[in-house]
PDB file of C-alpha atoms and ligand atoms in Angstrom:
ATOM      1  CA  MET E   1     157.165 120.321  62.933  1.00  0.00           C
ATOM      2  CA  ASP E   2     157.733 116.466  62.043  1.00  0.00           C
ATOM      3  CA  LEU E   3     156.829 114.430  59.827  1.00  0.00           C
ATOM      4  CA  LEU E   4     153.846 112.995  61.024  1.00  0.00           C
ATOM      5  CA  GLY E   5     152.506 116.690  61.672  1.00  0.00           C
ATOM      6  CA  PHE E   6     153.230 117.905  58.261  1.00  0.00           C
ATOM      7  CA  VAL E   7     151.178 115.138  56.331  1.00  0.00           C
ATOM      8  CA  CYS E   8     147.893 115.817  58.802  1.00  0.00           C
ATOM      9  CA  TRP E   9     148.526 119.830  58.096  1.00  0.00           C
ATOM     10  CA  THR E  10     148.627 119.032  54.222  1.00  0.00           C
ATOM     11  CA  VAL E  11     146.319 115.875  54.342  1.00  0.00           C
ATOM     12  CA  ALA E  12     143.327 116.850  55.990  1.00  0.00           C
ATOM     13  CA  PRO E  13     142.520 120.083  54.508  1.00  0.00           C
ATOM     14  CA  LEU E  14     142.233 118.138  50.818  1.00  0.00           C
ATOM     15  CA  LEU E  15     140.023 115.554  52.198  1.00  0.00           C
ATOM     16  CA  LEU E  16     137.685 118.262  52.859  1.00  0.00           C
ATOM     17  CA  LEU E  17     137.885 119.203  50.109  1.00  0.00           C
ATOM     18  CA  LEU E  18     137.032 115.892  48.183  1.00  0.00           C
ATOM     19  CA  PRO E  19     133.643 115.613  46.401  1.00  0.00           C
ATOM     20  CA  CYS E  20     132.205 112.670  48.684  1.00  0.00           C
ATOM     21  CA  GLY E  21     128.271 113.174  48.420  1.00  0.00           C
ATOM     22  CA  SER E  22     126.605 110.695  51.020  1.00  0.00           C
ATOM     23  CA  GLN E  23     129.421 109.125  52.216  1.00  0.00           C
ATOM     24  CA  CYS E  24     130.420 112.295  54.675  1.00  0.00           C
ATOM     25  CA  MET E  25     126.969 112.927  56.053  1.00  0.00           C
ATOM     26  CA  THR E  26     126.529 111.008  58.899  1.00  0.00           C
ATOM     27  CA  VAL E  27     123.136 111.101  60.957  1.00  0.00           C
ATOM     28  CA  HIS E  28     123.164 109.649  64.730  1.00  0.00           C
ATOM     29  CA  VAL E  29     120.340 109.816  67.206  1.00  0.00           C
ATOM     30  CA  ILE E  30     121.472 111.688  70.837  1.00  0.00           C
ATOM     31  CA  ASN E  31     119.134 109.675  73.302  1.00  0.00           C
ATOM     32  CA  GLU E  32     120.287 106.495  74.665  1.00  0.00           C
ATOM     33  CA  GLN E  33     117.945 103.656  72.650  1.00  0.00           C
ATOM     34  CA  PRO E  34     115.437 102.508  73.791  1.00  0.00           C
ATOM     35  CA  VAL E  35     113.510 105.851  74.601  1.00  0.00           C
ATOM     36  CA  TYR E  36     111.114 105.169  76.845  1.00  0.00           C
ATOM     37  CA  ILE E  37     108.339 107.580  77.688  1.00  0.00           C
ATOM     38  CA  ILE E  38     106.280 107.675  80.094  1.00  0.00           C
ATOM     39  CA  PRO E  39     102.131 108.427  79.191  1.00  0.00           C
ATOM     40  CA  GLY E  40     100.757 112.054  79.135  1.00  0.00           C
ATOM     41  CA  SER E  41     104.853 113.859  79.204  1.00  0.00           C
ATOM     42  CA  THR E  42     106.924 114.842  76.192  1.00  0.00           C
ATOM     43  CA  LEU E  43     109.118 112.959  74.078  1.00  0.00           C
ATOM     44  CA  ASP E  44     112.106 114.644  72.991  1.00  0.00           C
ATOM     45  CA  LEU E  45     114.480 113.455  70.255  1.00  0.00           C
ATOM     46  CA  LYS E  46     117.771 114.868  69.100  1.00  0.00           C
ATOM     47  CA  VAL E  47     119.687 113.932  66.186  1.00  0.00           C
ATOM     48  CA  ARG E  48     123.409 115.049  64.958  1.00  0.00           C
ATOM     49  CA  ILE E  49     124.038 115.575  61.917  1.00  0.00           C
ATOM     50  CA  ARG E  50     127.994 115.949  60.469  1.00  0.00           C
ATOM     51  CA  MET E  51     128.744 116.952  56.722  1.00  0.00           C
ATOM     52  CA  SER E  52     131.510 118.045  54.952  1.00  0.00           C
ATOM     53  CA  PRO E  53     131.640 122.662  54.869  1.00  0.00           C
ATOM     54  CA  LEU E  54     130.764 121.691  50.926  1.00  0.00           C
ATOM     55  CA  GLU E  55     127.622 119.301  51.843  1.00  0.00           C
ATOM     56  CA  GLU E  56     124.394 121.110  52.577  1.00  0.00           C
ATOM     57  CA  ILE E  57     120.715 119.693  53.804  1.00  0.00           C
ATOM     58  CA  SER E  58     117.994 120.384  51.469  1.00  0.00           C
ATOM     59  CA  MET E  59     115.130 118.313  53.408  1.00  0.00           C
ATOM     60  CA  VAL E  60     114.762 116.473  56.700  1.00  0.00           C
ATOM     61  CA  THR E  61     111.692 114.202  56.786  1.00  0.00           C
ATOM     62  CA  TRP E  62     110.634 112.595  60.349  1.00  0.00           C
ATOM     63  CA  GLU E  63     108.725 109.259  60.186  1.00  0.00           C
ATOM     64  CA  ARG E  64     107.591 106.282  62.273  1.00  0.00           C
ATOM     65  CA  GLU E  65     106.299 103.039  61.557  1.00  0.00           C
ATOM     66  CA  PRO E  66     104.891 100.072  64.352  1.00  0.00           C
ATOM     67  CA  GLU E  67     108.213  97.945  66.011  1.00  0.00           C
ATOM     68  CA  THR E  68     106.195  95.143  65.321  1.00  0.00           C
ATOM     69  CA  GLY E  69     103.621  93.282  63.014  1.00  0.00           C
ATOM     70  CA  PHE E  70     103.353  91.760  59.599  1.00  0.00           C
ATOM     71  CA  ASP E  71     102.650  94.722  57.043  1.00  0.00           C
ATOM     72  CA  PRO E  72     103.618  98.008  58.903  1.00  0.00           C
ATOM     73  CA  VAL E  73     102.395 101.278  57.928  1.00  0.00           C
ATOM     74  CA  ARG E  74     104.872 104.208  58.078  1.00  0.00           C
ATOM     75  CA  VAL E  75     103.385 107.367  58.728  1.00  0.00           C
ATOM     76  CA  THR E  76     105.226 110.972  58.159  1.00  0.00           C
ATOM     77  CA  LEU E  77     105.257 113.063  61.649  1.00  0.00           C
ATOM     78  CA  ALA E  78     107.138 116.427  59.971  1.00  0.00           C
ATOM     79  CA  THR E  79     109.067 117.734  56.903  1.00  0.00           C
ATOM     80  CA  CYS E  80     111.511 120.212  56.812  1.00  0.00           C
ATOM     81  CA  SER E  81     112.765 121.969  53.404  1.00  0.00           C
ATOM     82  CA  GLY E  82     113.981 124.777  51.663  1.00  0.00           C
ATOM     83  CA  GLY E  83     116.859 127.114  51.983  1.00  0.00           C
ATOM     84  CA  VAL E  84     115.861 127.626  55.730  1.00  0.00           C
ATOM     85  CA  LEU E  85     114.508 124.529  56.530  1.00  0.00           C
ATOM     86  CA  LYS E  86     111.449 125.305  57.565  1.00  0.00           C
ATOM     87  CA  CYS E  87     109.424 122.849  59.253  1.00  0.00           C
ATOM     88  CA  ALA E  88     106.083 121.372  59.302  1.00  0.00           C
ATOM     89  CA  GLY E  89     104.261 118.568  61.684  1.00  0.00           C
ATOM     90  CA  THR E  90     102.037 117.064  60.485  1.00  0.00           C
ATOM     91  CA  ARG E  91      99.378 116.793  63.868  1.00  0.00           C
ATOM     92  CA  PRO E  92      98.850 119.368  66.387  1.00  0.00           C
ATOM     93  CA  ASN E  93     101.351 118.004  69.025  1.00  0.00           C
ATOM     94  CA  VAL E  94     104.397 117.532  66.916  1.00  0.00           C
ATOM     95  CA  ARG E  95     107.025 119.795  66.676  1.00  0.00           C
ATOM     96  CA  VAL E  96     110.428 119.087  64.917  1.00  0.00           C
ATOM     97  CA  ASN E  97     113.192 122.182  64.545  1.00  0.00           C
ATOM     98  CA  THR E  98     115.852 121.256  61.931  1.00  0.00           C
ATOM     99  CA  GLU E  99     119.442 123.688  61.770  1.00  0.00           C
ATOM    100  CA  GLN E 100     122.554 122.035  59.920  1.00  0.00           C
ATOM    101  CA  GLN E 101     123.641 120.848  62.425  1.00  0.00           C
ATOM    102  CA  GLU E 102     121.164 119.370  64.755  1.00  0.00           C
ATOM    103  CA  THR E 103     117.306 118.526  63.957  1.00  0.00           C
ATOM    104  CA  THR E 104     115.140 118.190  67.145  1.00  0.00           C
ATOM    105  CA  LEU E 105     111.468 116.009  67.682  1.00  0.00           C
ATOM    106  CA  GLN E 106     109.051 116.868  70.224  1.00  0.00           C
ATOM    107  CA  ILE E 107     105.642 114.663  70.974  1.00  0.00           C
ATOM    108  CA  ASN E 108     103.442 116.600  74.035  1.00  0.00           C
ATOM    109  CA  GLY E 109     101.107 114.569  75.251  1.00  0.00           C
ATOM    110  CA  PHE E 110     102.905 111.346  74.691  1.00  0.00           C
ATOM    111  CA  SER E 111     100.189 108.116  74.716  1.00  0.00           C
ATOM    112  CA  ARG E 112     100.809 104.122  73.638  1.00  0.00           C
ATOM    113  CA  ALA E 113     100.080 105.104  70.145  1.00  0.00           C
ATOM    114  CA  ASP E 114     103.125 107.038  69.719  1.00  0.00           C
ATOM    115  CA  SER E 115     105.647 104.002  70.237  1.00  0.00           C
ATOM    116  CA  GLY E 116     106.839 102.664  67.227  1.00  0.00           C
ATOM    117  CA  GLU E 117     110.362 103.079  65.691  1.00  0.00           C
ATOM    118  CA  TYR E 118     111.324 106.437  64.611  1.00  0.00           C
ATOM    119  CA  SER E 119     113.191 107.534  61.767  1.00  0.00           C
ATOM    120  CA  VAL E 120     114.853 110.776  60.577  1.00  0.00           C
ATOM    121  CA  THR E 121     116.066 110.696  57.092  1.00  0.00           C
ATOM    122  CA  VAL E 122     118.260 114.181  55.798  1.00  0.00           C
ATOM    123  CA  THR E 123     118.707 114.075  52.378  1.00  0.00           C
ATOM    124  CA  ASP E 124     121.755 116.337  50.481  1.00  0.00           C
ATOM    125  CA  ARG E 125     121.500 118.656  47.734  1.00  0.00           C
ATOM    126  CA  THR E 126     122.807 115.853  45.245  1.00  0.00           C
ATOM    127  CA  GLY E 127     119.188 113.656  46.351  1.00  0.00           C
ATOM    128  CA  ALA E 128     121.457 110.924  48.389  1.00  0.00           C
ATOM    129  CA  ASN E 129     119.533 110.024  51.528  1.00  0.00           C
ATOM    130  CA  THR E 130     121.102 109.278  54.981  1.00  0.00           C
ATOM    131  CA  SER E 131     118.986 107.988  58.078  1.00  0.00           C
ATOM    132  CA  ALA E 132     118.847 106.921  61.576  1.00  0.00           C
ATOM    133  CA  HIS E 133     116.447 105.124  63.472  1.00  0.00           C
ATOM    134  CA  CYS E 134     115.489 105.428  67.420  1.00  0.00           C
ATOM    135  CA  ILE E 135     113.191 103.095  69.359  1.00  0.00           C
ATOM    136  CA  VAL E 136     110.633 104.474  71.371  1.00  0.00           C
ATOM    137  CA  ARG E 137     108.301 103.043  74.105  1.00  0.00           C
ATOM    138  CA  GLU E 138     106.034 103.719  76.684  1.00  0.00           C
ATOM    139  CA  TYR E 139     107.325 103.593  80.153  1.00  0.00           C
ATOM    140  CA  GLU E 140     104.519 100.822  81.694  1.00  0.00           C
ATOM    141  CA  ALA E 141     104.378 100.347  85.631  1.00  0.00           C
ATOM    142  CA  VAL E 142     105.508  97.320  86.835  1.00  0.00           C
ATOM    143  CA  HIS E 143     103.172  93.895  86.979  1.00  0.00           C
ATOM    144  CA  HIS E 144     102.368  91.321  88.304  1.00  0.00           C
ATOM    145  CA  VAL E 145     105.284  90.333  90.902  1.00  0.00           C
ATOM    146  CA  SER E 146     105.782  86.516  92.182  1.00  0.00           C
ATOM    147  CA  VAL E 147     107.992  85.087  94.278  1.00  0.00           C
ATOM    148  CA  SER E 148     108.844  81.474  93.498  1.00  0.00           C
ATOM    149  CA  ILE E 149     110.947  79.525  95.894  1.00  0.00           C
ATOM    150  CA  ASN E 150     113.797  77.486  94.696  1.00  0.00           C
ATOM    151  CA  VAL E 151     114.100  74.386  97.916  1.00  0.00           C
ATOM    152  CA  SER E 152     117.049  72.640  96.929  1.00  0.00           C
ATOM    153  CA  HIS E 153     118.730  75.443  96.960  1.00  0.00           C
ATOM    154  CA  SER E 154     117.029  77.514  99.578  1.00  0.00           C
ATOM    155  CA  LEU E 155     116.473  80.206  96.539  1.00  0.00           C
ATOM    156  CA  LEU E 156     113.824  82.786  96.400  1.00  0.00           C
ATOM    157  CA  VAL E 157     113.399  84.443  93.161  1.00  0.00           C
ATOM    158  CA  CYS E 158     111.168  87.060  92.447  1.00  0.00           C
ATOM    159  CA  SER E 159     109.674  88.229  88.876  1.00  0.00           C
ATOM    160  CA  GLU E 160     107.804  90.470  87.345  1.00  0.00           C
ATOM    161  CA  ALA E 161     106.353  90.852  84.107  1.00  0.00           C
ATOM    162  CA  TRP E 162     106.893  94.092  81.738  1.00  0.00           C
ATOM    163  CA  GLY E 163     107.146  96.705  83.853  1.00  0.00           C
ATOM    164  CA  THR E 164     110.453  99.675  82.590  1.00  0.00           C
ATOM    165  CA  ASP E 165     113.205  99.271  84.452  1.00  0.00           C
ATOM    166  CA  PRO E 166     112.514  97.328  87.231  1.00  0.00           C
ATOM    167  CA  ILE E 167     114.632  97.480  90.617  1.00  0.00           C
ATOM    168  CA  PHE E 168     114.015  94.614  92.953  1.00  0.00           C
ATOM    169  CA  SER E 169     114.740  94.621  97.367  1.00  0.00           C
ATOM    170  CA  TRP E 170     113.538  92.617  99.780  1.00  0.00           C
ATOM    171  CA  LEU E 171     112.006  92.317 102.882  1.00  0.00           C
ATOM    172  CA  TYR E 172     111.797  90.083 106.283  1.00  0.00           C
ATOM    173  CA  GLU E 173     109.019  90.389 108.131  1.00  0.00           C
ATOM    174  CA  GLY E 174     108.709  93.742 107.437  1.00  0.00           C
ATOM    175  CA  GLY E 175     111.764  95.229 108.151  1.00  0.00           C
ATOM    176  CA  ALA E 176     115.472  94.459 106.350  1.00  0.00           C
ATOM    177  CA  ILE E 177     117.354  91.485 105.036  1.00  0.00           C
ATOM    178  CA  THR E 178     120.282  90.510 107.717  1.00  0.00           C
ATOM    179  CA  GLN E 179     122.850  88.348 107.208  1.00  0.00           C
ATOM    180  CA  THR E 180     120.778  85.751 109.712  1.00  0.00           C
ATOM    181  CA  VAL E 181     118.290  86.230 106.740  1.00  0.00           C
ATOM    182  CA  GLY E 182     120.117  85.799 103.653  1.00  0.00           C
ATOM    183  CA  ARG E 183     121.920  87.394 100.996  1.00  0.00           C
ATOM    184  CA  VAL E 184     120.378  89.279  97.969  1.00  0.00           C
ATOM    185  CA  SER E 185     121.750  89.255  94.440  1.00  0.00           C
ATOM    186  CA  ALA E 186     124.111  91.964  92.836  1.00  0.00           C
ATOM    187  CA  ASP E 187     120.755  92.125  90.436  1.00  0.00           C
ATOM    188  CA  GLY E 188     118.551  91.709  93.365  1.00  0.00           C
ATOM    189  CA  THR E 189     116.041  89.675  91.996  1.00  0.00           C
ATOM    190  CA  THR E 190     117.199  86.567  93.969  1.00  0.00           C
ATOM    191  CA  LEU E 191     117.266  86.074  98.001  1.00  0.00           C
ATOM    192  CA  SER E 192     119.488  83.559  99.161  1.00  0.00           C
ATOM    193  CA  VAL E 193     118.190  81.965 102.662  1.00  0.00           C
ATOM    194  CA  SER E 194     120.458  81.257 105.367  1.00  0.00           C
ATOM    195  CA  LEU E 195     117.328  80.577 108.089  1.00  0.00           C
ATOM    196  CA  SER E 196     117.119  76.896 108.662  1.00  0.00           C
ATOM    197  CA  PRO E 197     114.411  75.678 108.661  1.00  0.00           C
ATOM    198  CA  ILE E 198     113.180  78.321 106.065  1.00  0.00           C
ATOM    199  CA  CYS E 199     110.420  80.306 107.805  1.00  0.00           C
ATOM    200  CA  GLY E 200     108.253  83.683 108.437  1.00  0.00           C
ATOM    201  CA  HIS E 201     107.164  86.146 105.435  1.00  0.00           C
ATOM    202  CA  PHE E 202     109.527  87.051 102.996  1.00  0.00           C
ATOM    203  CA  THR E 203     108.894  90.466 100.683  1.00  0.00           C
ATOM    204  CA  CYS E 204     110.110  91.187  97.177  1.00  0.00           C
ATOM    205  CA  VAL E 205     109.415  94.765  96.392  1.00  0.00           C
ATOM    206  CA  VAL E 206     109.499  96.205  92.807  1.00  0.00           C
ATOM    207  CA  ARG E 207     109.803  99.689  92.092  1.00  0.00           C
ATOM    208  CA  ASN E 208     110.089 101.973  88.930  1.00  0.00           C
ATOM    209  CA  LYS E 209     109.380 105.472  88.303  1.00  0.00           C
ATOM    210  CA  LEU E 210     105.531 104.816  88.417  1.00  0.00           C
ATOM    211  CA  GLY E 211     105.197 102.809  91.402  1.00  0.00           C
ATOM    212  CA  ASP E 212     106.060  99.787  93.201  1.00  0.00           C
ATOM    213  CA  SER E 213     104.162  96.319  93.751  1.00  0.00           C
ATOM    214  CA  SER E 214     105.012  93.403  95.341  1.00  0.00           C
ATOM    215  CA  ALA E 215     104.407  89.998  96.616  1.00  0.00           C
ATOM    216  CA  THR E 216     105.223  88.057  99.552  1.00  0.00           C
ATOM    217  CA  TYR E 217     105.921  84.085  99.959  1.00  0.00           C
ATOM    218  CA  THR E 218     105.135  82.979 103.416  1.00  0.00           C
ATOM    219  CA  ALA E 219     106.757  80.234 104.523  1.00  0.00           C
ATOM    220  CA  ALA E 220     105.868  78.086 108.090  1.00  0.00           C
ATOM    221  CA  PRO E 221     106.038  80.062 111.337  1.00  0.00           C
ATOM    222  CA  CYS E 222     109.309  79.971 112.966  1.00  0.00           C
ATOM    223  CA  LYS E 223     108.399  77.918 115.585  1.00  0.00           C
ATOM    224  CA  SER E 224     111.456  77.702 118.302  1.00  0.00           C
ATOM    225  CA  GLU E 225     112.506  81.604 117.950  1.00  0.00           C
ATOM    226  CA  GLY E 226     108.858  82.586 118.761  1.00  0.00           C
ATOM    227  CA  ARG E 227     108.131  80.349 121.707  1.00  0.00           C
ATOM    228  CA  GLY E 228     111.458  81.406 122.642  1.00  0.00           C
ATOM    229  CA  MET E 229     110.950  85.032 122.269  1.00  0.00           C
ATOM    230  CA  THR E 230     107.422  84.424 124.235  1.00  0.00           C
ATOM    231  CA  VAL E 231     109.324  82.915 127.258  1.00  0.00           C
ATOM    232  CA  ALA E 232     111.929  85.892 127.291  1.00  0.00           C
ATOM    233  CA  VAL E 233     109.208  88.346 127.180  1.00  0.00           C
ATOM    234  CA  VAL E 234     106.394  86.790 129.596  1.00  0.00           C
ATOM    235  CA  CYS E 235     108.960  85.377 131.911  1.00  0.00           C
ATOM    236  CA  PRO E 236     110.198  89.740 133.163  1.00  0.00           C
ATOM    237  CA  VAL E 237     106.414  89.990 133.705  1.00  0.00           C
ATOM    238  CA  LEU E 238     104.786  87.698 135.633  1.00  0.00           C
ATOM    239  CA  LEU E 239     107.809  87.445 138.237  1.00  0.00           C
ATOM    240  CA  LEU E 240     107.324  91.584 138.688  1.00  0.00           C
ATOM    241  CA  LEU E 241     103.583  90.334 139.383  1.00  0.00           C
ATOM    242  CA  LEU E 242     104.374  87.702 141.667  1.00  0.00           C
ATOM    243  CA  LEU E 243     106.523  90.292 143.726  1.00  0.00           C
ATOM    244  CA  LEU E 244     104.376  93.143 143.012  1.00  0.00           C
ATOM    245  CA  CYS E 245     100.901  91.202 144.576  1.00  0.00           C
ATOM    246  CA  GLY E 246     103.521  89.935 147.229  1.00  0.00           C
ATOM    247  CA  GLY E 247     104.565  93.034 148.395  1.00  0.00           C
ATOM    248  CA  VAL E 248     100.854  94.666 148.748  1.00  0.00           C
ATOM    249  CA  LEU E 249      99.935  91.558 150.638  1.00  0.00           C
ATOM    250  CA  ALA E 250     102.667  91.901 152.741  1.00  0.00           C
ATOM    251  CA  PHE E 251     101.395  95.640 153.248  1.00  0.00           C
ATOM    252  CA  LEU E 252      97.741  94.956 154.134  1.00  0.00           C
ATOM    253  CA  LEU E 253      98.704  92.188 156.635  1.00  0.00           C
ATOM    254  CA  TRP E 254     101.326  94.592 158.288  1.00  0.00           C
ATOM    255  CA  ARG E 255      98.319  97.424 158.041  1.00  0.00           C
ATOM    256  CA  ARG E 256      95.944  95.402 159.620  1.00  0.00           C
ATOM    257  CA  ARG E 257      98.189  93.947 162.517  1.00  0.00           C
ATOM    258  CA  LYS E 258      99.076  97.380 163.692  1.00  0.00           C
ATOM    259  CA  HIS E 259      95.386  98.418 163.716  1.00  0.00           C
ATOM    260  CA  ASN E 260      94.040  95.605 166.010  1.00  0.00           C
ATOM    261  CA  ASN E 261      97.514  96.848 168.571  1.00  0.00           C
ATOM    262  CA  ARG E 262      95.935 100.062 168.441  1.00  0.00           C
ATOM    263  CA  GLY E 263      92.506  98.708 169.388  1.00  0.00           C
ATOM    264  CA  GLU E 264      93.398  96.494 171.890  1.00  0.00           C
ATOM    265  CA  ARG E 265      94.900  99.490 173.617  1.00  0.00           C
ATOM    266  CA  LEU E 266      92.129 102.057 172.967  1.00  0.00           C
ATOM    267  CA  HIS E 267      89.678  98.871 175.325  1.00  0.00           C
ATOM    268  CA  GLU E 268      92.635  99.772 177.930  1.00  0.00           C
ATOM    269  CA  HIS E 269      92.349 103.092 178.633  1.00  0.00           C
ATOM    270  CA  VAL E 270      88.767 103.239 178.303  1.00  0.00           C
ATOM    271  CA  ASP E 271      88.593 100.377 181.068  1.00  0.00           C
ATOM    272  CA  ASP E 272      91.130 102.593 183.311  1.00  0.00           C
ATOM    273  CA  THR E 273      89.392 105.533 183.516  1.00  0.00           C
ATOM    274  CA  ILE E 274      85.987 103.986 184.564  1.00  0.00           C
TER     275      ILE E 274
HETATM  276  C1  NAG N   1     117.910  76.183  91.493  1.00  0.00           C
HETATM  277  O1  NAG N   1     118.870  76.852  91.557  1.00  0.00           O
HETATM  278  C2  NAG N   1     119.909  76.264  90.901  1.00  0.00           C
HETATM  279  C3  NAG N   1     120.648  77.192  90.910  1.00  0.00           C
HETATM  280  O2  NAG N   1     120.973  78.589  90.321  1.00  0.00           O
HETATM  281  C4  NAG N   1     119.621  76.076  89.764  1.00  0.00           C
HETATM  282  O3  NAG N   1     120.718  75.131  88.592  1.00  0.00           O
HETATM  283  C5  NAG N   1     118.174  75.020  89.596  1.00  0.00           C
HETATM  284  O4  NAG N   1     117.878  74.404  88.248  1.00  0.00           O
HETATM  285  C6  NAG N   1     116.668  75.003  90.244  1.00  0.00           C
HETATM  286  N1  NAG N   1     116.056  74.671  90.205  1.00  0.00           N
HETATM  287  C7  NAG N   1     114.499  74.891  90.126  1.00  0.00           C
HETATM  288  C8  NAG N   1     113.779  73.415  89.864  1.00  0.00           C
HETATM  289  O5  NAG N   1     114.689  76.038  89.730  1.00  0.00           O
END
């Protein structure tokens, strides 16, 4: 065994035996923050507790206070205490479960009033407290999508008011954005338009888990391209119609001539017999 290994194997157990009070205990929220919850669904907060083998939890307290406000009122949601850490919530939709290394808080039927800063405080046998905090917010639908134009840079900029985790995408005349139309920025909010002059309908669609909302920027109609398209479609159709009419006319004339000839011949025949 090398020297480093020797030191580790002898020092590590010694460190564990050192009385270190609250310094050894760490309390850590596992959820990625801030936590966004869709109204009506369940909030599930998980907190990991680490401590030395000599320490022991005597109490766990879950609290919440508003994220903003001059005089935030802190409310207690649940406490766990006693040798087996029996937990009791203060509301019917709150459930807390605590073990030596983990405590979880569950709120069923989450509503806007349940958002705020959650805190969990773990008290050890010596009365020392260690806390962790977690911001919880309501998951909000996409609101007020708008598109503005930056004329000097040929940019269309899409914005949205306060929806949670908005995802931006663009459509041109209801279809995908091609290279000839423009290029969308990495975050999706900006469309750098290549069409010159800018024409047609540009739509920004903003989406999140609760649905989507869109806004359309209407530029001048695409004139030259529009006429070109019309000519390209109308010309062959007209030509075909003309050909058809000519054909039908020629056929009718031909039939009429043939009929007339036969009539004359019939008359001759009748004359002969008489
Ligand atoms: C247009 O976009 C450019 C580049 O992003 C920016 O520097 C400029 O301030 C914008 N102009 C307006 C009027 O927003």
